[in-house]
Coordinates of C-alpha atoms in Angstrom, one line a residue:
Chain A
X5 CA -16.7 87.5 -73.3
X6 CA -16.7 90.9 -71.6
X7 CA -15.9 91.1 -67.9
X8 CA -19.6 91.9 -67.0
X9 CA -20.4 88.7 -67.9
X10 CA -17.4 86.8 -66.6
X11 CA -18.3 88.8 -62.7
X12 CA -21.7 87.5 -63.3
X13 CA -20.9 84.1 -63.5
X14 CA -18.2 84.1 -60.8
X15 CA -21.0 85.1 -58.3
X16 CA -23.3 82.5 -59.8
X17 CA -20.8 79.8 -58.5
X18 CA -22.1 78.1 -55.3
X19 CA -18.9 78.4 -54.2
X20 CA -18.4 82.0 -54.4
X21 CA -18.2 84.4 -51.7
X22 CA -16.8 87.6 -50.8
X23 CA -13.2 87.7 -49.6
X24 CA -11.5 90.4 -47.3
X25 CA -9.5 93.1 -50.2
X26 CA -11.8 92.3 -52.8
X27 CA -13.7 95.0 -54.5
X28 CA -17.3 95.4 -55.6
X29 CA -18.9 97.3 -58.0
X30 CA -22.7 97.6 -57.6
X31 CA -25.2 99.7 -60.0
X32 CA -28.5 100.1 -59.4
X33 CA -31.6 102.7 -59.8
X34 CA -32.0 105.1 -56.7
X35 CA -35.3 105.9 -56.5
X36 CA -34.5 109.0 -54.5
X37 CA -32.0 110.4 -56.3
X38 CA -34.3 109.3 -59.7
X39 CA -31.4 107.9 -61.4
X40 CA -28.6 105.1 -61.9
X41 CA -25.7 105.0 -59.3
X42 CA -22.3 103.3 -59.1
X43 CA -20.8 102.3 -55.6
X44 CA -17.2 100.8 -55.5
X45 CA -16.0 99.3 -52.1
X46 CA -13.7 96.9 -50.8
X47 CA -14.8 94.1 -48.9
X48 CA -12.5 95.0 -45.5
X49 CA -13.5 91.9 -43.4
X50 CA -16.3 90.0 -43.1
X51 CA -18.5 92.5 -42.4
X52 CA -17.0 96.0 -42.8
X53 CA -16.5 97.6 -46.3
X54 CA -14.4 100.5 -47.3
X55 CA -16.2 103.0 -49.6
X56 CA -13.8 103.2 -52.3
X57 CA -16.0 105.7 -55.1
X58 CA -19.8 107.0 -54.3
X59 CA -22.1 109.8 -55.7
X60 CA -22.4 113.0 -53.3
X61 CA -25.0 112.4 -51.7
X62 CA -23.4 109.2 -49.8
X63 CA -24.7 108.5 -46.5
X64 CA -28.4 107.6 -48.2
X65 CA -26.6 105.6 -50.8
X66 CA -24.4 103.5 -48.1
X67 CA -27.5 102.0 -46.7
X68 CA -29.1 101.5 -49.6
X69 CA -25.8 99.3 -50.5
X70 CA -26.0 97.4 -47.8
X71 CA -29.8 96.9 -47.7
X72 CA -29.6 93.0 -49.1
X73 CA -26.2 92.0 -47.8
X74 CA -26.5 88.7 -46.3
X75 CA -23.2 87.3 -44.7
X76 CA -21.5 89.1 -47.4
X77 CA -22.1 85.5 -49.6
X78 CA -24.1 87.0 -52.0
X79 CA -24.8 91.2 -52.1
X80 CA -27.7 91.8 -54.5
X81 CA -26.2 93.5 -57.6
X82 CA -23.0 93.9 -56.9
X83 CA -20.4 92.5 -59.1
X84 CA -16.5 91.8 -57.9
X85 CA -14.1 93.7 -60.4
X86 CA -12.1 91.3 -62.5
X87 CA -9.6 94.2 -63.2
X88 CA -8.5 94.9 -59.8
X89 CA -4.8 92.7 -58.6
X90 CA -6.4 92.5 -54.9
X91 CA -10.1 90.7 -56.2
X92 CA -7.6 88.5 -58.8
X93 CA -5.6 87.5 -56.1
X94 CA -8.6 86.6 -53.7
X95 CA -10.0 84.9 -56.5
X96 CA -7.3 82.8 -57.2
X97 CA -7.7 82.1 -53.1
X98 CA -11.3 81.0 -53.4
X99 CA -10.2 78.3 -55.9
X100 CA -7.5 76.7 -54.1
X101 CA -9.5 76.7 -51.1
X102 CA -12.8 75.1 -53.2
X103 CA -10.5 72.7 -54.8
X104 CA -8.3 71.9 -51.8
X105 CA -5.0 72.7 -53.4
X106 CA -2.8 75.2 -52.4
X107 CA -0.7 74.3 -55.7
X108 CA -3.3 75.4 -57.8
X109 CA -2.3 79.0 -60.2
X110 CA -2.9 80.2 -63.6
X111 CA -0.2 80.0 -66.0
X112 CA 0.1 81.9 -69.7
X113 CA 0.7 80.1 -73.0
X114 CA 1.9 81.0 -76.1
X115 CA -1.2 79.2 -78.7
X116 CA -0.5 78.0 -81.8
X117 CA -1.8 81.8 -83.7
X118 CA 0.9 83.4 -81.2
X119 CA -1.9 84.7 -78.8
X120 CA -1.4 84.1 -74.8
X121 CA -3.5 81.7 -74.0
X122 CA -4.6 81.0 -70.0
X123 CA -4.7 78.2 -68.3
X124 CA -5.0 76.9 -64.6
X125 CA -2.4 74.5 -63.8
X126 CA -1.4 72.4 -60.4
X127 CA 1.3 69.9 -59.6
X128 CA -1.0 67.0 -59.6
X129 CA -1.1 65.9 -62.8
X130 CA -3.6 63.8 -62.7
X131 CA -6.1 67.3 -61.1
X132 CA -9.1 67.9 -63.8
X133 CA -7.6 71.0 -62.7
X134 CA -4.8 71.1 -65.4
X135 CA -7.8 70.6 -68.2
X136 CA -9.0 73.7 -67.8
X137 CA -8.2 76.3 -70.7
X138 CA -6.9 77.9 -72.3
X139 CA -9.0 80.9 -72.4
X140 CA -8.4 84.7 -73.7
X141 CA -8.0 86.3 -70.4
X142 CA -6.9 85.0 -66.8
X143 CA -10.0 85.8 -65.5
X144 CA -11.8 83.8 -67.2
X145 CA -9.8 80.2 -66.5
X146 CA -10.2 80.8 -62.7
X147 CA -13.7 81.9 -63.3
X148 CA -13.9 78.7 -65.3
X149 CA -12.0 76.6 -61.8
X150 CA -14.9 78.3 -59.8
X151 CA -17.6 76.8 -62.0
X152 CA -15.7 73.2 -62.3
X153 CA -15.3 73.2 -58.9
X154 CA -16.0 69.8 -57.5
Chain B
X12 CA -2.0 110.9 -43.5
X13 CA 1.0 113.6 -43.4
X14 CA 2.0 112.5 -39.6
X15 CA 1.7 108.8 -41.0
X16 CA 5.4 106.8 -40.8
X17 CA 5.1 104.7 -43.7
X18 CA 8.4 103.2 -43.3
X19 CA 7.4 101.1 -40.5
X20 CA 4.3 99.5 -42.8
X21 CA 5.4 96.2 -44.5
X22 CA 2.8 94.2 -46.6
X23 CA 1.6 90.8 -45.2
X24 CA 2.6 88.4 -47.7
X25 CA 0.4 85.9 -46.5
X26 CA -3.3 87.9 -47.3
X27 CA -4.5 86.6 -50.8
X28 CA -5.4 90.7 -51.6
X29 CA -2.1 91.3 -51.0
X30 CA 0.0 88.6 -53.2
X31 CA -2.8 89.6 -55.8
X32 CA -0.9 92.8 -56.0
X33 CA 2.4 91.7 -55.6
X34 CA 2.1 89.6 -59.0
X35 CA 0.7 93.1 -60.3
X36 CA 3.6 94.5 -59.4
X37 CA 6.2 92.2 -60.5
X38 CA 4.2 92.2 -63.8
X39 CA 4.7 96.3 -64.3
X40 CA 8.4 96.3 -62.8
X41 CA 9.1 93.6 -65.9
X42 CA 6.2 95.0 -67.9
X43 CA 4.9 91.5 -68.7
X44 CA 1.5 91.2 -68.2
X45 CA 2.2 87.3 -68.6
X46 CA 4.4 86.6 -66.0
X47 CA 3.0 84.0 -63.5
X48 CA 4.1 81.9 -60.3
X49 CA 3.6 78.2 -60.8
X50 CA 4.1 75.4 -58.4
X51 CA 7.4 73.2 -59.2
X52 CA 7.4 71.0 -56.0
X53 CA 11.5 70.4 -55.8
X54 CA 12.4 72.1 -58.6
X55 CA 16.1 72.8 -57.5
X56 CA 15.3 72.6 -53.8
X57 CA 12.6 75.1 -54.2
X58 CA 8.6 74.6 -54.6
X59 CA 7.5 77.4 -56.6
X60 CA 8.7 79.3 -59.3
X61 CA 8.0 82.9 -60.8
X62 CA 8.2 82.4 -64.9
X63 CA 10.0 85.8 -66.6
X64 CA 10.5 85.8 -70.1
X65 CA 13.7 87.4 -69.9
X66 CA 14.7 87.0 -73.2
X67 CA 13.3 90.4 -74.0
X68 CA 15.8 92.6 -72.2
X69 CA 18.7 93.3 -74.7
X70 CA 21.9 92.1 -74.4
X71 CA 23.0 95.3 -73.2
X72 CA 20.8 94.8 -70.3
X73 CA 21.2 91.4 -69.6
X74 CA 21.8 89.9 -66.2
X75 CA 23.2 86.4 -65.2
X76 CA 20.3 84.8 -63.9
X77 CA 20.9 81.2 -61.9
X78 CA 17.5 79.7 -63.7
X79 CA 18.1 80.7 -67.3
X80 CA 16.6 78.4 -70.1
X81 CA 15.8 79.5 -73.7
X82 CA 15.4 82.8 -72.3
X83 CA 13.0 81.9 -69.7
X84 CA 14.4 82.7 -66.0
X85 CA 12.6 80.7 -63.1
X86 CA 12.5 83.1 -59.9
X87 CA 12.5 80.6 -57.1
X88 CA 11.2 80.4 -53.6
X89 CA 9.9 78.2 -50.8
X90 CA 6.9 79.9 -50.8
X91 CA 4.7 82.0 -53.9
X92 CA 5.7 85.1 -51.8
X93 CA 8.9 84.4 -51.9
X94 CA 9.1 83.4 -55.9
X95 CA 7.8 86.9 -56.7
X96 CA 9.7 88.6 -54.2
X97 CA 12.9 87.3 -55.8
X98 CA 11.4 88.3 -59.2
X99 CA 10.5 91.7 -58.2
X100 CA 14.0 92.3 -56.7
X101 CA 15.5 91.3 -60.2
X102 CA 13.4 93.5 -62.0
X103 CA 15.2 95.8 -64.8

């Protein structure tokens, strides 16, 4: 599965939202400018975002970003990047908080054709949790947690 | 940002972002991109645990680690923060 798709599911979760150091990606046609833009940012709080990457012509572009943002829960198009430490780590927040356990982590392992496996894994036990996995990427088992999320 | 004292900055351990990038880090420093923190409620006093395969630093190199098993070292702390701290200040 590529990340594209893996993004596109996490904000397809009814549980997801968008976390404070996370970062966004969003594409989209400007009409104006008469082709396809890319806009990186970085969720700064709950309503303020850092322009991480635009096009020149920027100011235009900004409020054209932020023309469907509604409480920052959903942002029309844009995609959180799976690649970046801070949107992991926030990730990985969003799941312990959804599941109500702070214990709750991914963990690698070593399947049986040698490849690294990923899991998510928590002290209970007896936490559907620990039944998740493994999958080819770390991304994916906590996009997998979001998704299974009770 | 040239009249900025960045020695006075220190990174909040608690901000999800934050640890995020800290496990990033500790991954580089050990250049592991497997390396993980799990939750070990009491294991040896401490609640979590950062996993290091350090069975892949030559003998040369080798340190005495306390949690050494099989070539597997548990970095421990009271806290995630504190597990990868510990793992990052081991770091080859």
């Amino acid at each position: 599965m590529n990340y594209e798709e893996l993004e596109k599911r996490a904000v397809a979760c009814k549980g997801w939202k968008w976390m404070p150091g996370m970062r966004g990606v969003r594409s989209f046609f400007h009409p104006t400018l008469g082709e396809h833009v890319t806009i990186n940012v970085r969720i700064e709080s709950s309503l303020d975002v850092e322009l991480i990457e635009t096009p020149s012509r920027s100011q235009e572009l900004v409020s054209s970003a932020h023309c469907t943002v509604s409480g920052w829960t959903k942002v029309s198009g844009m995609l959180p990047d799976l690649t970046d430490p801070a949107t992991m780590g926030c990730l990985l927040a969003l799941v312990r908080e959804i599941w109500g356990d702070n214990t709750a982590s991914t963990a690698a392992t070593r399947e049986l054709d040698k490849t690294t496996g990923w899991i998510m894994d928590c002290w209970n036990p007896q936490s559907p949790l620990n039944k998740i996995g493994p999958f080819k990427t770390e991304a994916e088992a906590l996009v997998a947690a979001l998704e299974a999320s009770p | 940002m040239d009249s900025y004292d960045g020695d006075n900055l220190l990174p909040d351990l608690t901000d999800p972002a934050t640890l995020g990038c800290l496990l990033s880090l500790v991954r580089e420093a050990w250049g592991d991109d497997t390396i993980y923190a799990s939750n070990l409620k009491g294991y040896d006093g401490y609640d979590w645990v950062c996993i290091v395969d350090t069975g892949i630093l030559t003998t040369g190199n080798a340190r005495a680690y306390l949690h050494t098993k099989h070539g597997v070292t548990y970095f421990c702390g009271l806290t995630e923060a504190e597990a990868l701290v510990a793992a990052l200040e081991a770091a080859p």
